[in-house]
Amino acid sequence: MIKLNALNLNFDQLNEAVRNSKEDIEISDCLGQRFIGAGLSDKNLTIYGTPGNALGTYLNGSTISVFGNAQDAVGDTMNDGRIIVHGNIGDAAGYAMRGGKIFVKGNAGYRAGIHMKAYKEKIPALVIGGSAGSFLGEYQAGGVIIVLGLNTDKNIVGNFPCTGMHGGKMILRSNCKDVIFPKNVHALPATKEDLDEIFPSIKEFCDCFGFDLNEILNAKFTVITPDSNNPYKQMYVGN
């Protein structure tokens, strides 16, 4: 493993070092450098500190683990692999992601999962351990968004979740009695089949962060899906 100290490196220098490495990489003292791991497919990253915007954008199979927080646009348009954040993340996480998984121990900002999509065997998953800000799943076209509401004093979601949603599925660990959803979606109590479907992702989340799987599952869940008559769905193949 190659070890890089990012303290005195700008984002160009740091990303060039990542691209040129033949081995897995550990980055220490990261402080806002952007585009780390962009398009990465052949090595894995461990980051200590706070990576800047667009961490793991276009990620194509590697695993990025962050021991700290991460800024906006985590996993932008990622295609495959995993991003694991042992803290909070900023806005627009998983923007247009089309494959792979993002696991966040803490909270997410606004517009997480915006424009998520899926095609054939590629079904991306975004799992948020804490709460998510407003416009969660805006224009979601595919994939699965899971919010668990753990260790947070905030509402599990902010305002206007599922705005323009026309594909995919959102699952919230809550009865959602106080959540206002748009008219173009159905919000129903999760069935055993729903929970069986997301069990692997929740177990993987627990394996990443050390949460108790049975304790998480021993709660009410709500499943949100788009109205099948929504005409926008017809514009997206594979949904």
Short mmCIF file of C-alpha atoms in Angstrom, two decimals:
data_model
loop_
_atom_site.label_atom_id
_atom_site.label_comp_id
_atom_site.label_asym_id
_atom_site.label_seq_id
_atom_site.Cartn_x
_atom_site.Cartn_y
_atom_site.Cartn_z
CA MET A 1 0.00 0.00 0.00
CA ILE A 2 1.19 3.50 -0.90
CA LYS A 3 0.77 6.18 1.78
CA LEU A 4 0.25 9.81 0.76
CA ASN A 5 0.09 12.85 2.99
CA ALA A 6 -2.24 15.38 1.38
CA LEU A 7 -1.46 18.30 3.67
CA ASN A 8 0.61 20.24 1.11
CA LEU A 9 -0.87 18.80 -2.10
CA ASN A 10 -3.47 20.52 -4.26
CA PHE A 11 -6.14 18.38 -5.92
CA ASP A 12 -4.23 18.04 -9.20
CA GLN A 13 -1.10 16.77 -7.48
CA LEU A 14 -3.02 14.39 -5.25
CA ASN A 15 -5.11 12.93 -8.06
CA GLU A 16 -2.06 12.47 -10.28
CA ALA A 17 -0.39 10.49 -7.50
CA VAL A 18 -3.50 8.33 -7.13
CA ARG A 19 -3.70 7.65 -10.87
CA ASN A 20 0.00 6.79 -11.15
CA SER A 21 0.06 4.39 -8.21
CA LYS A 22 0.20 0.67 -8.99
CA GLU A 23 -1.03 -0.24 -5.49
CA ASP A 24 -3.86 0.54 -3.10
CA ILE A 25 -3.52 3.95 -1.45
CA GLU A 26 -3.93 5.46 1.99
CA ILE A 27 -4.33 9.25 2.10
CA SER A 28 -3.84 11.16 5.35
CA ASP A 29 -4.53 14.82 6.24
CA CYS A 30 -7.01 15.23 3.41
CA LEU A 31 -8.51 18.72 3.46
CA GLY A 32 -10.97 19.53 0.69
CA GLN A 33 -9.12 18.21 -2.36
CA ARG A 34 -11.66 17.55 -5.12
CA PHE A 35 -12.27 14.68 -7.54
CA ILE A 36 -10.36 12.09 -5.51
CA GLY A 37 -10.76 8.64 -7.05
CA ALA A 38 -12.49 9.93 -10.19
CA GLY A 39 -13.10 7.03 -12.58
CA LEU A 40 -11.05 4.67 -10.43
CA SER A 41 -11.35 0.96 -11.19
CA ASP A 42 -8.04 -0.72 -10.47
CA LYS A 43 -7.13 0.18 -6.87
CA ASN A 44 -8.78 1.01 -3.55
CA LEU A 45 -8.49 4.16 -1.42
CA THR A 46 -8.55 4.78 2.31
CA ILE A 47 -8.86 8.46 3.23
CA TYR A 48 -8.35 10.16 6.60
CA GLY A 49 -9.70 13.69 6.72
CA THR A 50 -12.31 15.51 4.63
CA PRO A 51 -12.26 14.99 0.86
CA GLY A 52 -13.75 17.76 -1.26
CA ASN A 53 -16.50 17.75 -3.88
CA ALA A 54 -17.05 14.89 -6.32
CA LEU A 55 -15.33 12.15 -4.33
CA GLY A 56 -15.47 8.97 -6.41
CA THR A 57 -17.17 10.59 -9.38
CA TYR A 58 -17.52 8.02 -12.21
CA LEU A 59 -16.15 5.35 -9.83
CA ASN A 60 -15.94 2.09 -11.75
CA GLY A 61 -15.31 -0.73 -9.30
CA SER A 62 -12.93 0.39 -6.55
CA THR A 63 -13.74 0.87 -2.87
CA ILE A 64 -13.21 4.26 -1.24
CA SER A 65 -13.34 4.41 2.57
CA VAL A 66 -13.42 7.79 4.31
CA PHE A 67 -12.67 8.13 8.01
CA GLY A 68 -14.18 11.58 8.41
CA ASN A 69 -16.79 13.65 6.61
CA ALA A 70 -17.11 14.24 2.87
CA GLN A 71 -18.34 17.27 0.95
CA ASP A 72 -20.83 17.56 -1.93
CA ALA A 73 -21.49 15.24 -4.89
CA VAL A 74 -20.09 12.03 -3.39
CA GLY A 75 -20.34 9.28 -6.02
CA ASP A 76 -21.48 11.61 -8.81
CA THR A 77 -22.45 9.38 -11.77
CA MET A 78 -20.62 6.38 -10.24
CA ASN A 79 -20.93 3.16 -12.20
CA ASP A 80 -19.70 0.45 -9.82
CA GLY A 81 -17.82 -0.10 -6.55
CA ARG A 82 -18.40 1.17 -3.01
CA ILE A 83 -17.98 4.45 -1.16
CA ILE A 84 -18.03 4.15 2.64
CA VAL A 85 -18.11 7.36 4.69
CA HIS A 86 -17.62 7.11 8.46
CA GLY A 87 -19.16 10.54 9.02
CA ASN A 88 -21.55 12.96 7.31
CA ILE A 89 -21.80 13.99 3.66
CA GLY A 90 -22.83 17.19 1.91
CA ASP A 91 -25.40 17.81 -0.81
CA ALA A 92 -26.24 15.82 -3.96
CA ALA A 93 -24.69 12.51 -2.91
CA GLY A 94 -25.19 9.84 -5.54
CA TYR A 95 -26.15 12.35 -8.23
CA ALA A 96 -27.13 10.31 -11.31
CA MET A 97 -25.39 7.23 -9.91
CA ARG A 98 -26.07 4.22 -12.11
CA GLY A 99 -24.39 1.41 -10.17
CA GLY A 100 -22.48 0.56 -7.02
CA LYS A 101 -23.24 1.42 -3.40
CA ILE A 102 -22.74 4.39 -1.10
CA PHE A 103 -22.84 3.85 2.66
CA VAL A 104 -22.95 6.86 5.00
CA LYS A 105 -22.76 6.41 8.75
CA GLY A 106 -24.14 9.87 9.55
CA ASN A 107 -26.35 12.43 7.84
CA ALA A 108 -26.70 13.56 4.23
CA GLY A 109 -27.41 17.07 2.95
CA TYR A 110 -29.92 18.20 0.35
CA ARG A 111 -30.81 16.36 -2.85
CA ALA A 112 -29.24 12.99 -2.05
CA GLY A 113 -30.03 10.46 -4.77
CA ILE A 114 -31.12 13.06 -7.32
CA HIS A 115 -31.50 11.50 -10.77
CA MET A 116 -30.43 8.02 -9.59
CA LYS A 117 -31.06 5.44 -12.28
CA ALA A 118 -30.82 1.70 -12.93
CA TYR A 119 -30.43 -0.51 -15.98
CA LYS A 120 -30.79 -4.31 -16.13
CA GLU A 121 -28.53 -5.84 -13.46
CA LYS A 122 -27.17 -2.49 -12.29
CA ILE A 123 -29.26 -1.35 -9.32
CA PRO A 124 -27.41 1.31 -7.30
CA ALA A 125 -28.00 1.68 -3.57
CA LEU A 126 -27.56 4.69 -1.30
CA VAL A 127 -27.79 3.89 2.42
CA ILE A 128 -27.84 6.82 4.86
CA GLY A 129 -27.50 5.95 8.53
CA GLY A 130 -28.76 9.23 9.97
CA SER A 131 -31.11 11.70 8.32
CA ALA A 132 -31.34 13.23 4.85
CA GLY A 133 -32.05 16.83 3.88
CA SER A 134 -34.75 18.22 1.63
CA PHE A 135 -35.45 16.95 -1.90
CA LEU A 136 -34.27 13.41 -1.15
CA GLY A 137 -34.65 11.27 -4.27
CA GLU A 138 -35.56 14.21 -6.50
CA TYR A 139 -36.31 12.91 -10.01
CA GLN A 140 -35.25 9.41 -8.95
CA ALA A 141 -35.46 7.09 -11.97
CA GLY A 142 -34.10 3.86 -10.48
CA GLY A 143 -32.07 2.27 -7.72
CA VAL A 144 -32.77 2.13 -3.99
CA ILE A 145 -32.43 4.84 -1.36
CA ILE A 146 -32.51 3.71 2.29
CA VAL A 147 -32.52 6.12 5.25
CA LEU A 148 -32.28 4.62 8.74
CA GLY A 149 -32.63 7.62 11.06
CA LEU A 150 -29.98 6.43 13.52
CA ASN A 151 -28.31 8.65 16.11
CA THR A 152 -29.86 11.89 14.92
CA ASP A 153 -32.15 14.48 16.47
CA LYS A 154 -33.40 15.61 13.05
CA ASN A 155 -36.44 14.40 11.13
CA ILE A 156 -35.53 11.37 9.04
CA VAL A 157 -36.06 13.44 5.87
CA GLY A 158 -36.42 17.14 5.16
CA ASN A 159 -38.99 18.82 2.94
CA PHE A 160 -40.17 17.70 -0.51
CA PRO A 161 -38.87 14.10 -0.64
CA CYS A 162 -39.47 12.18 -3.89
CA THR A 163 -40.22 15.30 -5.94
CA GLY A 164 -40.51 14.18 -9.56
CA MET A 165 -39.76 10.55 -8.64
CA HIS A 166 -40.59 8.24 -11.56
CA GLY A 167 -38.60 5.06 -10.89
CA GLY A 168 -36.76 3.11 -8.24
CA LYS A 169 -37.66 2.77 -4.60
CA MET A 170 -37.11 4.65 -1.35
CA ILE A 171 -37.28 2.97 2.06
CA LEU A 172 -37.37 4.99 5.29
CA ARG A 173 -37.00 3.51 8.78
CA SER A 174 -40.03 5.38 10.09
CA ASN A 175 -43.81 5.28 9.99
CA CYS A 176 -43.52 8.64 8.17
CA LYS A 177 -46.72 10.02 9.72
CA ASP A 178 -45.22 13.51 9.73
CA VAL A 179 -43.69 13.34 6.24
CA ILE A 180 -45.51 15.04 3.35
CA PHE A 181 -45.02 13.19 0.06
CA PRO A 182 -46.04 14.42 -3.41
CA LYS A 183 -49.13 13.03 -5.11
CA ASN A 184 -47.12 11.14 -7.72
CA VAL A 185 -45.86 8.48 -5.25
CA HIS A 186 -47.28 5.77 -3.02
CA ALA A 187 -46.02 5.56 0.60
CA LEU A 188 -46.96 2.28 2.31
CA PRO A 189 -45.79 0.24 5.31
CA ALA A 190 -42.98 -2.11 4.29
CA THR A 191 -43.86 -5.77 3.85
CA LYS A 192 -41.66 -8.73 4.72
CA GLU A 193 -40.82 -9.00 1.02
CA ASP A 194 -39.69 -5.36 0.99
CA LEU A 195 -37.41 -5.93 3.99
CA ASP A 196 -36.03 -9.15 2.50
CA GLU A 197 -35.12 -7.18 -0.62
CA ILE A 198 -33.08 -4.57 1.28
CA PHE A 199 -31.66 -6.99 3.87
CA PRO A 200 -28.29 -7.42 2.06
CA SER A 201 -27.72 -3.65 1.87
CA ILE A 202 -28.62 -3.08 5.53
CA LYS A 203 -26.39 -5.99 6.60
CA GLU A 204 -23.54 -4.54 4.54
CA PHE A 205 -24.14 -1.16 6.23
CA CYS A 206 -23.93 -2.82 9.67
CA ASP A 207 -20.75 -4.65 8.67
CA CYS A 208 -19.18 -1.35 7.61
CA PHE A 209 -20.02 0.62 10.76
CA GLY A 210 -20.63 -1.90 13.55
CA PHE A 211 -24.37 -1.36 14.04
CA ASP A 212 -26.66 -4.09 15.39
CA LEU A 213 -28.61 -5.57 12.47
CA ASN A 214 -31.50 -6.92 14.54
CA GLU A 215 -31.94 -3.62 16.34
CA ILE A 216 -32.16 -1.74 13.05
CA LEU A 217 -34.67 -4.16 11.58
CA ASN A 218 -36.84 -4.08 14.70
CA ALA A 219 -38.65 -0.92 13.61
CA LYS A 220 -41.35 0.36 11.29
CA PHE A 221 -40.30 0.97 7.67
CA THR A 222 -42.10 2.86 4.92
CA VAL A 223 -41.67 2.09 1.23
CA ILE A 224 -42.15 4.85 -1.34
CA THR A 225 -42.60 4.02 -5.01
CA PRO A 226 -43.72 6.15 -7.95
CA ASP A 227 -47.22 6.02 -9.36
CA SER A 228 -47.06 3.48 -12.19
CA ASN A 229 -49.23 5.78 -14.31
CA ASN A 230 -46.68 8.58 -14.15
CA PRO A 231 -45.92 9.45 -17.80
CA TYR A 232 -42.31 10.46 -17.08
CA LYS A 233 -41.42 6.85 -16.31
CA GLN A 234 -41.98 5.93 -19.96
CA MET A 235 -39.06 8.16 -20.95
CA TYR A 236 -36.49 5.96 -19.14
CA VAL A 237 -35.58 2.53 -20.52
CA GLY A 238 -34.98 -0.32 -18.12
CA ASN A 239 -37.45 0.91 -15.48
#
